[in-house]
Amino acid sequence: MQKLNQTIVKQRGAVLILMAFIIGLGVLAYLLQAFDPARIRLEQDKKTMQALNEAKQALIGWAVSHPNTPGLMPYPDRKTDGNYDDTADCYASNVNFNYIFTLGRLPLFKNDPNCVNTKNNVVIGISGDFRDSSGERLWYEVSKNLLHDYKDNGGNPNGTSPIINPGIVNNPAYPWFTVRDRSGAVISTRVAVVIIAPAEPVGGQDRSGGIADPNQYLDKITMADNTVYENYNYPTSDINVKEFIIGENLKTVAQNDTTYKDQSVEPYYYNDKLVYITIDELMAALEKRVGEEVRNALKRYHDTNGFYPYAAKLGSAKLYACETNNLTGFLPVTNPAPTNAICNYNRAGLNVAANCGAGGFAEVASILFRKTATNFTSSSGACNFSGRDCNCTGAGNCTRGVQIFQCDANANCDTAGTTSGEVRFMGGEFDATTMAGTCNTPTAGNTCQTSAVDVRCAGIGAGSVTRNVCTDPVLNAGTSQMPAWIMNNRWQDYLYYETTRPMVGITVGNRAVGAMIATTGRPLNPPQIRPSCARGDYLDSARNVSADSDYEPTSALRNNSYNDQTFVVLP
Amino acid sequence: MNIYFNKKFAGFTLVEMAIVLVILGLVLSTLLLPLQAQRQQLAQVQTENTLQNVKQALLGYAQSKGRLPCPATAATNGLEAPLGGNVLCTSQLGYLPATTLGIQPTDADGFAVDAWNNRIMYAVAQNSTTNAPANTATPDYTTNNATDGMNVVGLANLTPELRVCNSSTGVIAAACSGGAETNYLINNAVAVIYSTGATGAQASGGADENLNPKIPTNPKSVFVSHGIVAGSLNEFDHLVTWISPFVLYNSMIQAGQLH
């Protein structure tokens, strides 16, 4: 009985109470875990960043696949047209561009009629229902360098598209954006597009009514030194550099953080999330499109003709026409192909005469006359003088007293008043092997048409130089015609090309190919000067620059000293 | 024997036990209700991740093959139908061809499934442009041969036709609305992928869900997507995603599969 008593004494329900306690603890732990603010914020940030990155990819895709001007970006959906309707808001041809047009919501679904009417934009938005974790639409600001100007600036009702090629990376018409990190340090000064997730309203932002100003969505930060970075503003002028800041969420910034202005004076309110597209990123993607278009044209050309066209001279500033037996250089994009041309020179006594046949000034960039001694003192018409040189691009003359060098509109030039000197035919893209008589500089093989090596004719007697038509069928025509935007945007200045006949001898990576192209990208440092006849002014790595027809693989990665992109062209 | 009635040694009374059990019940219910919601939430997140992976797999497939796969049908066990594309797909809307794409998880028949073990549905654009050089009439997006396909047709001529509307109201055969189409989330998708949600195994919830069939349908180019709506009349819990043409085009251009 004693034992039974002890057992009963022991069983007083403590285990039940303990169980209830443990379960209670479990519930508490679960609730704490389920509603842990840090974890919830992490999940929200992840969702927002995913939406931002998807929007970025869609936007790059939209720009790269643009049918008329690849690289062009859509106008944002801005408040100032009266609503936020997920539509790109362009403007009428009688309206001037305004920087207020560059900031708004990401235009998701379509373009307004002004975009469509000019035929310079595609008729659909970027196609994606992108929202941040708070359900807000994403915002978007774009550089003027990548926007179509709808204003009719005199006889052009469709407005003007920017020329988008690697040239705008180093020399944009308007400054690229700058993006800074939480402490105000510069992350990039070459930003073309910024996409911002506004998140929930903070600091008294009021988004009621559905048509609030940008500053009701996007935030600003005042640094300790009173510098203010406002994500909701746009450039104030064509030279103003718009600066964005990727700040830290206000929930993780301590009250005593000295990076920012004293929070007892100005509370820190910032919860934007931001991604950006640099012009280098966009250009790398665009160069792929260009390369693919050209590659396709060359393949079709080969399908039709059984060979690839001869190349145009590297350094061409004028014709981009194929030259017989020339295997490396620019792509021969000229259509129609130029005709035969001959420029003549003759000196009898002290008088000099020069002409370029029926084509006249169309065959050359200019005709330059250099006096033997003493400088010119004046010029008129389409001639300009500099020291002893008189450079004519049309009818005009240069004089010194009675001494004169003159040209008519058909490039019939001569001297009078005992004016002796030599003539240079500039930019005619002649074949050096055709130089004859007193036209004897530069030497054969050095035919690149930059100012230093144009054809020089000097001395007593007659001379001439000829440009013979390449007999290859025209590349940029028929089934191998390339999109008009390639030449409109002058991509021919950024395309290197090599072929072989018969097709042996070129390697790209470890592949033997019949033809290759490379997009040359923006000029890099040490300074690449273009146009130039030097391969090294276009191509970057030693392997690409060397004349052994061996090139980097198509997968070679870009870096600060290499931005070539090679493409293999196969039959 | 009177020890059993001695209060000093007694256990809980029935009233005390009842109170304890009621408290335990309350505690357990507060635990289980969020747990159920949490499980649903987890399943939803898991399905969203699966759909995200599917999109990446489809883009990767297009980058390597130069086209999108056809949907699978009930008879093909996770393989696209027909194999190799290059002709009209057997069904424009079908099951995700998980075997062709190498996607996991799948059910016993090789079809990709969501977190509720229902098959993931997949529709692909079947438009064909015939005005490009040397182009034939097979669907541009699921063809890649010498005479047709995205790269033969060229970027400028591609016109994907899939639509995702924000409701079933006003939807017509091939558009989200008649006249000027307005109520769409996308009107040029190249692929639409969706899960039929937690209630996928049950009967369709209403007009919106009816536009997203659970079985292969041909042709089928218009779908509906919006947030989850509970209730019996127009319940909607499908998780719908799609591939923007621009994302597909850029991916393929970067891989040298499109000009």
XYZ file of C-alpha atoms in Angstrom, chain B:
259
model
C -8.301 2.572 1.271
C -9.426 6.110 2.028
C -6.137 7.235 0.626
C -7.806 7.344 -2.834
C -10.134 10.055 -1.599
C -7.520 12.040 0.164
C -7.346 15.417 -1.555
C -3.700 15.717 -0.731
C -2.894 12.938 -3.180
C -5.579 13.495 -5.783
C -4.759 14.178 -9.531
C -6.640 16.682 -11.696
C -10.339 16.906 -11.340
C -12.470 16.533 -14.431
C -12.996 20.295 -14.500
C -9.265 20.935 -14.315
C -8.636 18.371 -17.023
C -11.289 19.996 -19.193
C -9.716 23.396 -18.728
C -6.270 22.032 -19.551
C -7.581 20.250 -22.622
C -9.403 23.371 -23.790
C -6.215 25.393 -23.375
C -4.228 22.713 -25.144
C -6.802 22.704 -27.942
C -6.550 26.461 -28.313
C -2.778 26.324 -28.329
C -2.726 23.522 -30.869
C -5.209 25.273 -33.120
C -3.145 28.475 -33.094
C -0.210 26.307 -33.998
C -1.919 24.311 -36.716
C -3.765 27.140 -38.468
C -0.634 29.151 -39.292
C 1.102 25.867 -39.982
C -1.463 25.104 -42.641
C -1.110 28.598 -44.057
C 2.631 28.252 -43.858
C 2.498 24.967 -45.737
C 0.383 26.585 -48.433
C 2.774 29.491 -48.556
C 5.734 27.131 -48.827
C 4.045 25.168 -51.574
C 3.318 28.372 -53.427
C 6.898 29.616 -53.095
C 8.181 26.233 -54.168
C 5.929 26.279 -57.231
C 6.956 29.826 -58.070
C 10.578 28.712 -57.910
C 9.809 25.731 -60.113
C 8.118 28.008 -62.667
C 11.152 30.292 -62.538
C 13.433 27.334 -63.206
C 11.184 26.268 -66.054
C 11.532 29.691 -67.665
C 15.299 29.483 -67.397
C 15.271 25.952 -68.800
C 13.140 27.052 -71.759
C 15.462 30.004 -72.465
C 18.462 27.703 -72.213
C 16.809 25.231 -74.557
C 16.174 28.014 -77.086
C 19.773 29.190 -76.761
C 21.120 25.764 -77.570
C 18.496 24.497 -80.019
C 17.422 27.707 -81.748
C 13.748 27.044 -80.995
C 11.322 26.308 -78.159
C 10.124 22.762 -77.485
C 6.592 21.650 -78.278
C 4.358 20.809 -75.290
C 4.138 17.201 -74.184
C 0.875 15.304 -74.503
C -0.584 12.652 -72.249
C 0.953 9.948 -74.406
C 4.522 11.219 -74.619
C 5.722 10.852 -71.046
C 7.405 14.213 -70.655
C 8.799 14.377 -74.166
C 7.804 17.119 -76.571
C 5.212 16.131 -79.165
C 6.204 15.659 -81.875
C 9.875 15.069 -81.198
C 12.191 17.542 -82.886
C 9.564 20.177 -83.546
C 9.760 21.478 -87.126
C 6.057 20.855 -87.703
C 2.929 22.108 -85.984
C 2.979 20.961 -82.358
C 0.509 18.188 -81.558
C -1.113 20.486 -79.030
C -0.447 24.204 -78.538
C -1.222 23.861 -74.831
C 0.063 20.722 -73.179
C 2.156 19.497 -70.312
C 5.614 20.846 -69.756
C 8.023 18.532 -71.632
C 10.070 17.906 -68.502
C 12.046 15.021 -69.934
C 13.033 17.071 -72.976
C 14.076 19.940 -70.713
C 15.576 17.829 -67.930
C 13.332 19.437 -65.322
C 12.646 18.046 -61.837
C 10.443 17.194 -59.996
C 8.321 14.984 -62.194
C 5.551 12.487 -61.576
C 5.808 8.774 -62.382
C 4.987 9.479 -66.034
C 7.797 12.000 -66.446
C 5.667 15.156 -66.361
C 6.835 18.154 -64.347
C 4.655 18.748 -61.325
C 4.061 21.630 -58.964
C 4.203 21.444 -55.170
C 0.680 19.961 -55.088
C 1.707 17.169 -57.484
C -0.383 18.553 -60.330
C 1.153 18.724 -63.805
C 2.575 22.035 -64.933
C 0.976 23.300 -68.140
C 2.882 24.896 -71.010
C 1.732 26.706 -74.149
C 3.973 27.887 -76.965
C 3.510 30.383 -79.819
C 2.601 28.638 -83.075
C 2.402 31.626 -85.409
C 4.119 31.318 -88.751
C 5.413 34.141 -90.878
C 5.586 33.304 -94.547
C 6.886 36.504 -96.085
C 10.534 36.059 -95.235
C 13.012 34.712 -97.776
C 12.855 30.966 -98.266
C 10.460 30.565 -95.366
C 7.942 27.746 -95.197
C 4.742 27.589 -93.224
C 5.841 25.656 -90.140
C 5.566 27.456 -86.799
C 8.435 29.887 -86.363
C 8.981 29.389 -82.633
C 9.192 25.599 -82.575
C 11.072 25.146 -85.849
C 14.780 25.289 -86.606
C 15.802 23.950 -89.974
C 17.252 25.254 -93.219
C 13.979 26.667 -94.527
C 12.124 27.881 -91.469
C 12.490 28.855 -87.878
C 13.216 31.975 -85.891
C 16.633 32.558 -87.421
C 15.370 32.048 -90.973
C 12.402 34.348 -90.470
C 14.494 36.963 -88.702
C 13.732 39.118 -85.707
C 11.743 41.736 -87.587
C 9.179 39.212 -88.852
C 8.411 37.310 -85.665
C 4.902 37.805 -84.260
C 4.122 35.716 -81.174
C 0.404 35.384 -80.495
C -0.012 34.166 -76.904
C -2.030 36.372 -74.563
C -2.361 36.572 -70.810
C -5.414 38.592 -69.809
C -6.072 40.086 -66.399
C -9.568 38.577 -66.324
C -11.830 36.421 -68.420
C -14.241 39.287 -68.937
C -14.473 40.229 -72.599
C -12.063 37.552 -73.773
C -12.592 36.404 -77.354
C -11.086 33.475 -79.247
C -7.616 34.864 -79.880
C -7.468 38.084 -77.861
C -8.198 39.451 -74.401
C -10.939 41.653 -75.825
C -12.476 42.629 -79.102
C -11.540 45.890 -80.809
C -8.627 47.671 -79.182
C -7.228 45.051 -76.851
C -6.848 46.526 -73.394
C -7.178 44.053 -70.545
C -3.982 42.133 -71.173
C -0.863 41.583 -69.118
C 0.961 40.574 -72.258
C -0.287 40.241 -75.822
C 2.864 38.863 -77.406
C 4.131 36.112 -75.124
C 6.185 33.356 -76.713
C 5.401 30.836 -73.991
C 2.950 30.630 -71.076
C 3.616 28.307 -68.154
C 1.248 27.740 -65.254
C 0.443 25.696 -62.230
C -3.207 25.004 -61.450
C -2.583 25.780 -57.792
C -3.614 24.143 -54.527
C -7.046 23.278 -55.882
C -5.702 21.945 -59.144
C -6.989 18.459 -58.471
C -10.502 19.769 -57.866
C -13.069 21.038 -60.322
C -12.350 24.393 -61.953
C -13.188 27.366 -59.789
C -14.883 29.615 -62.334
C -14.625 31.580 -65.543
C -11.039 32.756 -64.987
C -9.729 29.301 -64.165
C -11.682 27.860 -67.077
C -9.456 29.793 -69.458
C -6.417 27.929 -68.131
C -7.239 24.288 -68.942
C -5.760 21.397 -67.029
C -5.455 19.140 -70.046
C -3.806 19.607 -73.457
C -5.893 21.852 -75.688
C -5.340 22.823 -79.297
C -5.332 25.542 -80.376
C -5.116 27.585 -77.214
C -3.545 31.025 -77.102
C -5.423 33.074 -74.463
C -4.949 32.655 -70.718
C -5.817 34.514 -67.512
C -3.635 35.555 -64.603
C -4.294 37.544 -61.462
C -3.808 37.248 -57.735
C -5.331 34.459 -55.703
C -9.072 34.859 -55.138
C -10.746 32.630 -52.583
C -14.394 31.696 -52.656
C -16.543 29.297 -54.533
C -17.935 31.363 -57.404
C -14.879 32.681 -59.185
C -12.109 31.135 -57.167
C -8.693 31.529 -58.762
C -5.400 30.146 -57.481
C -3.455 29.439 -60.656
C 0.153 30.586 -60.746
C 0.810 31.859 -64.252
C 4.054 33.068 -65.744
C 5.218 33.726 -69.274
C 8.261 34.497 -71.391
C 8.492 37.966 -72.890
C 9.527 37.895 -76.561
C 12.272 40.412 -75.862
C 13.859 38.239 -73.200
C 13.769 35.247 -75.553
C 15.120 37.235 -78.501
C 17.971 38.734 -76.524
C 18.904 35.370 -75.032
C 19.046 33.833 -78.484
C 20.950 36.746 -80.004
C 23.555 36.481 -77.259
C 23.876 32.761 -78.015
C 24.208 33.331 -81.761
C 20.846 31.722 -82.564
C 18.926 34.714 -83.881
C 19.496 37.719 -86.085
